[in-house]
């Protein structure tokens, strides 16, 4: 039954070839989000393993992680922590740099977003290289948070990001896989 539900979710993802550059197939979840049934199924599937457990905060990575993470936090009766690109948060922040294909970038959260010992669930739409998620995990751990798991709708397993997170000792939950980049 779950496999059939996830197949229906996979069908709700739009694939856009050669975006943002030639050879890349962009997996667009906006079509999943706009379909009420698919959106609910995705959120319910992300929440299910953690329902009834203690999750203090759900941390969502900008920008689609805000949409999914907010819904997951609501369902778990948890707080929500936005992880944003540098310069986007109004209060004092803590930041973490991470490598991009060409250069580096930074993510940040408010200094008071999590407390030591908080149990945090990390949420985003897709795991590819794992660079941003790794930076988020290191940032949250540096503030004393315990990362319960990292959840994504889509995994691109050939790129290896999910394994990279597992190597950090973080359980990873994904709802579907796509081949390629």
CSV table of C-alpha atoms in Angstrom, one decimal:
chain,number,residue,atom,x,y,z
A,1,UNK,CA,0.0,0.0,0.0
A,2,UNK,CA,2.8,2.5,0.9
A,3,UNK,CA,4.7,1.7,-2.3
A,4,UNK,CA,1.5,2.4,-4.3
A,5,UNK,CA,1.1,5.7,-2.5
A,6,UNK,CA,4.7,6.7,-3.1
A,7,UNK,CA,4.3,5.8,-6.8
A,8,UNK,CA,1.4,8.2,-7.0
A,9,UNK,CA,3.5,10.8,-5.3
A,10,UNK,CA,6.3,10.3,-7.7
A,11,UNK,CA,3.8,10.8,-10.6
A,12,UNK,CA,3.0,14.2,-9.1
A,13,UNK,CA,6.6,15.5,-9.5
A,14,UNK,CA,7.3,17.5,-12.7
A,15,UNK,CA,10.6,16.8,-14.3
A,16,UNK,CA,12.2,19.7,-16.2
A,17,UNK,CA,15.1,18.7,-18.5
A,18,UNK,CA,18.2,20.9,-18.9
A,19,UNK,CA,17.3,23.2,-15.9
A,20,UNK,CA,19.2,25.0,-14.4
A,21,UNK,CA,21.8,23.9,-16.9
A,22,UNK,CA,22.2,21.4,-19.8
A,23,UNK,CA,22.3,17.8,-18.6
A,24,UNK,CA,20.4,18.4,-15.3
A,25,UNK,CA,16.8,17.2,-14.8
A,26,UNK,CA,15.2,19.4,-12.2
A,27,UNK,CA,12.6,17.7,-10.0
A,28,UNK,CA,9.9,20.2,-9.4
A,29,UNK,CA,7.7,19.6,-6.3
A,30,UNK,CA,5.4,22.6,-7.0
A,31,UNK,CA,3.1,20.2,-8.8
A,32,UNK,CA,3.0,17.9,-5.8
A,33,UNK,CA,2.3,20.9,-3.5
A,34,UNK,CA,-0.5,22.2,-5.7
A,35,UNK,CA,-2.4,18.9,-5.6
A,36,UNK,CA,-4.1,18.7,-2.1
A,37,UNK,CA,-4.1,14.9,-2.0
A,38,UNK,CA,-0.4,14.5,-2.9
A,39,UNK,CA,0.6,17.3,-0.6
A,40,UNK,CA,-1.2,15.7,2.3
A,41,UNK,CA,0.2,12.2,1.5
A,42,UNK,CA,3.7,13.6,1.3
A,43,UNK,CA,3.4,15.4,4.7
A,44,UNK,CA,1.7,12.4,6.3
A,45,UNK,CA,4.5,10.1,5.1
A,46,UNK,CA,7.2,12.4,6.4
A,47,UNK,CA,5.4,12.7,9.8
A,48,UNK,CA,4.4,9.0,10.3
A,49,UNK,CA,7.7,7.6,11.7
A,50,UNK,CA,8.0,10.4,14.2
A,51,UNK,CA,4.3,10.7,15.4
A,52,UNK,CA,4.1,10.2,19.1
A,53,UNK,CA,7.8,10.8,19.6
A,54,UNK,CA,9.5,13.9,21.0
A,55,UNK,CA,10.5,16.3,18.3
A,56,UNK,CA,11.1,19.8,19.8
A,57,UNK,CA,11.8,21.6,16.5
A,58,UNK,CA,11.5,20.9,12.8
A,59,UNK,CA,14.2,22.8,10.9
A,60,UNK,CA,13.3,23.5,7.2
A,61,UNK,CA,15.9,24.5,4.6
A,62,UNK,CA,15.1,27.5,2.4
A,63,UNK,CA,12.8,27.6,0.5
A,64,UNK,CA,10.8,24.4,-0.2
A,65,UNK,CA,11.8,23.0,3.1
A,66,UNK,CA,9.8,25.9,4.7
A,67,UNK,CA,6.6,24.7,3.1
A,68,UNK,CA,7.1,21.0,4.0
A,69,UNK,CA,8.8,21.6,7.3
A,70,UNK,CA,6.0,24.0,8.5
A,71,UNK,CA,3.4,21.4,7.7
A,72,UNK,CA,5.4,18.6,9.4
A,73,UNK,CA,6.0,20.8,12.5
A,74,UNK,CA,2.2,21.5,12.6
A,75,UNK,CA,1.4,17.8,12.5
A,76,UNK,CA,4.0,16.9,15.2
A,77,UNK,CA,3.0,19.9,17.4
A,78,UNK,CA,6.6,21.0,17.2
A,79,UNK,CA,8.2,24.4,16.7
A,80,UNK,CA,9.6,25.4,13.3
A,81,UNK,CA,13.1,26.8,12.7
A,82,UNK,CA,13.9,28.4,9.3
A,83,UNK,CA,17.4,27.7,7.9
A,84,UNK,CA,18.0,30.6,5.5
A,85,UNK,CA,20.7,31.8,3.2
A,86,UNK,CA,23.0,34.4,4.6
A,87,UNK,CA,21.5,37.9,5.2
A,88,UNK,CA,17.9,36.9,5.2
A,89,UNK,CA,17.1,36.7,9.0
A,90,UNK,CA,16.4,39.8,11.0
A,91,UNK,CA,17.9,38.9,14.4
A,92,UNK,CA,21.4,37.9,15.5
A,93,UNK,CA,22.4,34.7,13.7
A,94,UNK,CA,24.8,31.8,13.7
A,95,UNK,CA,26.1,30.7,10.3
A,96,UNK,CA,27.8,27.8,8.5
A,97,UNK,CA,29.6,27.9,5.2
A,98,UNK,CA,29.4,25.0,2.7
A,99,UNK,CA,30.9,24.2,-0.6
A,100,UNK,CA,29.1,24.6,-3.9
A,101,UNK,CA,30.1,23.2,-7.3
A,102,UNK,CA,31.9,26.5,-7.9
A,103,UNK,CA,32.6,28.4,-4.7
A,104,UNK,CA,30.9,28.5,-1.3
A,105,UNK,CA,27.7,29.7,0.3
A,106,UNK,CA,26.4,30.2,3.8
A,107,UNK,CA,23.3,29.3,5.7
A,108,UNK,CA,22.2,30.7,9.1
A,109,UNK,CA,19.7,30.5,11.8
A,110,UNK,CA,18.8,32.7,14.7
A,111,UNK,CA,21.1,32.3,17.8
A,112,UNK,CA,18.1,31.4,19.9
A,113,UNK,CA,16.4,29.1,17.4
A,114,UNK,CA,17.3,25.9,19.3
A,115,UNK,CA,18.4,25.1,22.8
A,116,UNK,CA,21.0,22.5,23.8
A,117,UNK,CA,19.3,19.1,23.9
A,118,UNK,CA,16.5,20.0,21.5
A,119,UNK,CA,15.5,17.1,19.4
A,120,UNK,CA,15.4,18.4,15.8
A,121,UNK,CA,14.0,16.9,12.6
A,122,UNK,CA,15.6,18.4,9.4
A,123,UNK,CA,13.3,18.7,6.4
A,124,UNK,CA,13.8,19.7,2.8
A,125,UNK,CA,12.3,18.7,-0.6
A,126,UNK,CA,15.3,17.0,-2.2
A,127,UNK,CA,18.7,15.5,-1.2
A,128,UNK,CA,21.4,15.6,-3.9
A,129,UNK,CA,25.0,16.2,-2.8
A,130,UNK,CA,24.0,16.8,0.8
A,131,UNK,CA,26.1,19.9,1.0
A,132,UNK,CA,23.4,22.2,2.4
A,133,UNK,CA,21.9,19.5,4.6
A,134,UNK,CA,25.4,18.7,6.0
A,135,UNK,CA,25.9,22.4,6.8
A,136,UNK,CA,22.5,22.5,8.5
A,137,UNK,CA,23.3,19.5,10.6
A,138,UNK,CA,26.7,20.9,11.6
A,139,UNK,CA,25.1,24.2,12.4
A,140,UNK,CA,22.3,22.7,14.6
A,141,UNK,CA,24.7,20.3,16.3
A,142,UNK,CA,27.1,23.2,17.0
A,143,UNK,CA,24.2,24.8,18.9
A,144,UNK,CA,23.7,21.6,21.0
A,145,UNK,CA,20.8,20.1,19.1
A,146,UNK,CA,20.3,16.4,18.6
A,147,UNK,CA,19.4,15.6,15.0
A,148,UNK,CA,16.7,12.9,15.2
A,149,UNK,CA,16.6,12.4,11.4
A,150,UNK,CA,16.7,14.2,8.0
A,151,UNK,CA,13.6,13.9,5.8
A,152,UNK,CA,13.3,14.6,2.1
A,153,UNK,CA,10.6,13.9,-0.5
A,154,UNK,CA,13.2,13.1,-3.2
A,155,UNK,CA,16.5,11.3,-3.1
A,156,UNK,CA,19.0,11.4,-6.0
A,157,UNK,CA,21.0,8.3,-4.8
A,158,UNK,CA,23.6,8.4,-7.6
A,159,UNK,CA,24.8,11.7,-6.2
A,160,UNK,CA,25.3,10.3,-2.7
A,161,UNK,CA,24.0,13.0,-0.4
A,162,UNK,CA,21.8,10.7,1.7
A,163,UNK,CA,24.7,8.4,2.3
A,164,UNK,CA,26.8,11.4,3.3
A,165,UNK,CA,24.2,12.2,6.0
A,166,UNK,CA,24.1,8.6,7.2
A,167,UNK,CA,27.9,8.7,7.5
A,168,UNK,CA,27.4,11.6,9.9
A,169,UNK,CA,25.2,9.3,12.0
A,170,UNK,CA,21.9,10.9,10.9
A,171,UNK,CA,19.0,8.6,9.9
A,172,UNK,CA,17.6,9.6,6.5
A,173,UNK,CA,14.0,9.2,5.4
A,174,UNK,CA,13.1,9.8,1.7
A,175,UNK,CA,9.8,9.1,0.0
A,176,UNK,CA,11.1,8.4,-3.5
A,177,UNK,CA,14.2,8.2,-5.7
A,178,UNK,CA,15.0,9.5,-9.1
A,179,UNK,CA,17.9,8.4,-11.3
A,180,UNK,CA,20.5,10.9,-12.5
A,181,UNK,CA,21.2,14.4,-11.5
